Amino acid sequence: MASRVQAAGIPAAPPKRRRQWEAPIAFWIFVSPMLLGLFVFTFLPIGWGFLISLSQARNTISLGDFIGFQNYVDVLKDPEFRDSLVTIVVFTAFIVPLTFAVSLGLALLVNGAGFGRPFFRTVFFIPTAISYVVASFIWRMSLFNGVPSGVANIFLYE
């Protein structure tokens, strides 16, 4: 381990102090790319989408004739939209917290169990692992399942 040895009789140099403006500049240098990306890829599309929603735009990203909040009025009058909104609210308000509470309760029970803990952890984890395996097999079979039937192979060989 290296150490600094001070010669006798020679005073140690005082440690360099950072100037008061160096820390804020370093902060903004490191944070500005993230803020730029956040603005360009999040806030700008949200604002543009809101502007488009206030116009009569059809299958385009350009602004059409300005109609104000009429699109929102039309959507709120639609009974199918209201039914789907009720479904989303019920799911968010009841199903998500209930699922979280049951999962947390099972995790606490398994963690507190001394006997059979590895077995129960495996039993609870197997459905998660199987879903990823099945999804990967489906993708492999649909993309690369031989020349005649795989989507990727159709484009590669024909």
mmCIF file of C-alpha atoms in Angstrom:
data_model
loop_
_atom_site.group_PDB
_atom_site.id
_atom_site.type_symbol
_atom_site.label_atom_id
_atom_site.label_comp_id
_atom_site.label_asym_id
_atom_site.label_seq_id
_atom_site.Cartn_x
_atom_site.Cartn_y
_atom_site.Cartn_z
ATOM 1 C CA MET A 1 0.000 0.000 0.000
ATOM 2 C CA ALA A 2 1.499 3.264 -1.056
ATOM 3 C CA SER A 3 1.586 6.148 1.376
ATOM 4 C CA ARG A 4 2.800 9.683 1.157
ATOM 5 C CA VAL A 5 5.673 10.537 3.457
ATOM 6 C CA GLN A 6 6.211 14.151 4.462
ATOM 7 C CA ALA A 7 9.821 15.263 4.787
ATOM 8 C CA ALA A 8 10.695 16.789 8.151
ATOM 9 C CA GLY A 9 10.627 20.550 8.231
ATOM 10 C CA ILE A 10 8.762 21.027 4.931
ATOM 11 C CA PRO A 11 5.163 22.112 5.346
ATOM 12 C CA ALA A 12 2.567 20.087 3.493
ATOM 13 C CA ALA A 13 0.861 21.780 0.568
ATOM 14 C CA PRO A 14 -2.702 22.718 1.336
ATOM 15 C CA PRO A 15 -5.267 20.601 -0.489
ATOM 16 C CA LYS A 16 -6.645 22.175 -3.639
ATOM 17 C CA ARG A 17 -10.062 23.687 -3.151
ATOM 18 C CA ARG A 18 -12.544 23.511 -5.907
ATOM 19 C CA ARG A 19 -13.890 26.766 -7.071
ATOM 20 C CA GLN A 20 -17.501 27.401 -6.193
ATOM 21 C CA TRP A 21 -18.617 27.402 -9.805
ATOM 22 C CA GLU A 22 -16.991 24.077 -10.765
ATOM 23 C CA ALA A 23 -19.542 21.815 -9.069
ATOM 24 C CA PRO A 24 -22.641 23.362 -10.707
ATOM 25 C CA ILE A 25 -20.985 23.338 -14.121
ATOM 26 C CA ALA A 26 -20.002 19.684 -13.734
ATOM 27 C CA PHE A 27 -23.555 18.916 -12.627
ATOM 28 C CA TRP A 28 -25.071 20.543 -15.723
ATOM 29 C CA ILE A 29 -22.533 18.903 -18.021
ATOM 30 C CA PHE A 30 -23.578 15.469 -16.784
ATOM 31 C CA VAL A 31 -27.314 16.157 -16.482
ATOM 32 C CA SER A 32 -27.902 18.064 -19.731
ATOM 33 C CA PRO A 33 -27.803 15.009 -22.083
ATOM 34 C CA MET A 34 -30.439 13.280 -19.968
ATOM 35 C CA LEU A 35 -32.610 16.397 -19.869
ATOM 36 C CA LEU A 36 -32.270 16.867 -23.622
ATOM 37 C CA GLY A 37 -33.273 13.239 -24.245
ATOM 38 C CA LEU A 38 -36.169 13.545 -21.802
ATOM 39 C CA PHE A 39 -37.425 16.631 -23.595
ATOM 40 C CA VAL A 40 -36.943 15.301 -27.134
ATOM 41 C CA PHE A 41 -38.269 11.778 -26.566
ATOM 42 C CA THR A 42 -40.916 12.398 -23.877
ATOM 43 C CA PHE A 43 -42.213 15.946 -23.513
ATOM 44 C CA LEU A 44 -42.054 16.951 -27.169
ATOM 45 C CA PRO A 45 -44.096 13.913 -28.387
ATOM 46 C CA ILE A 46 -46.625 14.396 -25.583
ATOM 47 C CA GLY A 47 -47.096 18.044 -26.514
ATOM 48 C CA TRP A 48 -47.321 17.272 -30.233
ATOM 49 C CA GLY A 49 -49.846 14.514 -29.587
ATOM 50 C CA PHE A 50 -51.959 16.916 -27.544
ATOM 51 C CA LEU A 51 -51.844 19.498 -30.344
ATOM 52 C CA ILE A 52 -52.860 16.858 -32.877
ATOM 53 C CA SER A 53 -55.744 15.833 -30.611
ATOM 54 C CA LEU A 54 -57.073 19.393 -30.829
ATOM 55 C CA SER A 55 -57.206 19.260 -34.627
ATOM 56 C CA GLN A 56 -59.073 17.293 -37.268
ATOM 57 C CA ALA A 57 -56.071 15.150 -38.244
ATOM 58 C CA ARG A 58 -56.698 11.842 -39.979
ATOM 59 C CA ASN A 59 -53.903 9.250 -40.302
ATOM 60 C CA THR A 60 -51.170 11.864 -40.264
ATOM 61 C CA ILE A 61 -48.722 13.539 -37.930
ATOM 62 C CA SER A 62 -49.416 17.016 -39.294
ATOM 63 C CA LEU A 63 -51.965 19.369 -37.831
ATOM 64 C CA GLY A 64 -55.357 19.523 -39.474
ATOM 65 C CA ASP A 65 -58.188 21.995 -38.980
ATOM 66 C CA PHE A 66 -58.412 23.207 -35.372
ATOM 67 C CA ILE A 67 -61.535 21.847 -33.663
ATOM 68 C CA GLY A 68 -60.660 22.351 -29.989
ATOM 69 C CA PHE A 69 -61.818 19.750 -27.493
ATOM 70 C CA GLN A 70 -64.442 18.228 -29.802
ATOM 71 C CA ASN A 71 -62.428 14.999 -30.154
ATOM 72 C CA TYR A 72 -62.478 14.592 -26.367
ATOM 73 C CA VAL A 73 -66.220 15.284 -26.227
ATOM 74 C CA ASP A 74 -66.835 12.668 -28.929
ATOM 75 C CA VAL A 75 -64.756 10.065 -27.104
ATOM 76 C CA LEU A 76 -66.448 10.713 -23.760
ATOM 77 C CA LYS A 77 -69.881 10.314 -25.395
ATOM 78 C CA ASP A 78 -68.941 6.890 -26.792
ATOM 79 C CA PRO A 79 -70.435 4.117 -24.586
ATOM 80 C CA GLU A 80 -67.723 1.613 -25.548
ATOM 81 C CA PHE A 81 -65.029 4.021 -24.366
ATOM 82 C CA ARG A 82 -66.847 4.563 -21.069
ATOM 83 C CA ASP A 83 -67.132 0.797 -20.567
ATOM 84 C CA SER A 84 -63.435 0.315 -21.224
ATOM 85 C CA LEU A 85 -62.623 3.222 -18.897
ATOM 86 C CA VAL A 86 -64.638 1.580 -16.112
ATOM 87 C CA THR A 87 -62.781 -1.687 -16.741
ATOM 88 C CA ILE A 88 -59.408 0.053 -16.530
ATOM 89 C CA VAL A 89 -60.345 1.894 -13.328
ATOM 90 C CA VAL A 90 -61.633 -1.291 -11.665
ATOM 91 C CA PHE A 91 -58.524 -3.195 -12.726
ATOM 92 C CA THR A 92 -56.210 -0.456 -11.472
ATOM 93 C CA ALA A 93 -58.048 0.187 -8.221
ATOM 94 C CA PHE A 94 -58.763 -3.398 -7.177
ATOM 95 C CA ILE A 95 -56.945 -6.095 -9.146
ATOM 96 C CA VAL A 96 -53.450 -4.571 -9.075
ATOM 97 C CA PRO A 97 -53.369 -3.890 -5.288
ATOM 98 C CA LEU A 98 -55.000 -7.254 -4.554
ATOM 99 C CA THR A 99 -52.454 -9.105 -6.696
ATOM 100 C CA PHE A 100 -49.638 -7.179 -5.035
ATOM 101 C CA ALA A 101 -50.937 -7.974 -1.542
ATOM 102 C CA VAL A 102 -51.378 -11.689 -2.281
ATOM 103 C CA SER A 103 -47.918 -11.893 -3.863
ATOM 104 C CA LEU A 104 -46.324 -10.086 -0.935
ATOM 105 C CA GLY A 105 -48.135 -12.345 1.524
ATOM 106 C CA LEU A 106 -46.970 -15.491 -0.268
ATOM 107 C CA ALA A 107 -43.408 -14.155 -0.442
ATOM 108 C CA LEU A 108 -43.414 -13.441 3.289
ATOM 109 C CA LEU A 109 -44.831 -16.895 4.049
ATOM 110 C CA VAL A 110 -42.217 -18.607 1.897
ATOM 111 C CA ASN A 111 -39.422 -16.503 3.353
ATOM 112 C CA GLY A 112 -40.516 -17.317 6.892
ATOM 113 C CA ALA A 113 -40.840 -21.049 6.247
ATOM 114 C CA GLY A 114 -37.802 -22.960 7.401
ATOM 115 C CA PHE A 115 -38.736 -26.333 5.967
ATOM 116 C CA GLY A 116 -39.447 -26.506 2.247
ATOM 117 C CA ARG A 117 -38.342 -22.974 1.380
ATOM 118 C CA PRO A 118 -36.364 -24.032 -1.745
ATOM 119 C CA PHE A 119 -39.288 -26.172 -2.919
ATOM 120 C CA PHE A 120 -41.846 -23.369 -2.616
ATOM 121 C CA ARG A 121 -39.512 -20.826 -4.220
ATOM 122 C CA THR A 122 -39.077 -23.193 -7.149
ATOM 123 C CA VAL A 123 -42.808 -23.878 -7.428
ATOM 124 C CA PHE A 124 -43.596 -20.148 -7.435
ATOM 125 C CA PHE A 125 -40.830 -19.329 -9.934
ATOM 126 C CA ILE A 126 -41.506 -22.107 -12.483
ATOM 127 C CA PRO A 127 -44.524 -20.366 -14.137
ATOM 128 C CA THR A 128 -42.428 -17.252 -14.700
ATOM 129 C CA ALA A 129 -39.561 -19.203 -16.229
ATOM 130 C CA ILE A 130 -41.860 -21.343 -18.369
ATOM 131 C CA SER A 131 -43.563 -18.291 -19.885
ATOM 132 C CA TYR A 132 -40.209 -16.961 -21.143
ATOM 133 C CA VAL A 133 -39.236 -20.366 -22.513
ATOM 134 C CA VAL A 134 -42.564 -20.773 -24.316
ATOM 135 C CA ALA A 135 -42.349 -17.260 -25.771
ATOM 136 C CA SER A 136 -38.840 -17.928 -27.069
ATOM 137 C CA PHE A 137 -39.950 -21.213 -28.679
ATOM 138 C CA ILE A 138 -42.905 -19.498 -30.342
ATOM 139 C CA TRP A 139 -40.651 -16.801 -31.773
ATOM 140 C CA ARG A 140 -38.110 -19.342 -32.948
ATOM 141 C CA MET A 141 -40.756 -21.495 -34.621
ATOM 142 C CA SER A 142 -42.541 -18.576 -36.235
ATOM 143 C CA LEU A 143 -39.387 -16.932 -37.539
ATOM 144 C CA PHE A 144 -36.971 -19.744 -38.373
ATOM 145 C CA ASN A 145 -39.038 -22.917 -38.784
ATOM 146 C CA GLY A 146 -37.617 -24.120 -42.074
ATOM 147 C CA VAL A 147 -37.716 -22.562 -45.516
ATOM 148 C CA PRO A 148 -41.441 -22.798 -46.311
ATOM 149 C CA SER A 149 -43.014 -21.725 -43.028
ATOM 150 C CA GLY A 150 -40.630 -19.460 -41.109
ATOM 151 C CA VAL A 151 -41.266 -15.754 -41.645
ATOM 152 C CA ALA A 152 -37.589 -14.771 -41.551
ATOM 153 C CA ASN A 153 -36.579 -17.644 -43.814
ATOM 154 C CA ILE A 154 -39.224 -16.706 -46.386
ATOM 155 C CA PHE A 155 -37.590 -13.294 -46.752
ATOM 156 C CA LEU A 156 -34.054 -14.695 -46.595
ATOM 157 C CA TYR A 157 -34.463 -17.489 -49.139
ATOM 158 C CA GLU A 158 -36.984 -16.020 -51.587
#
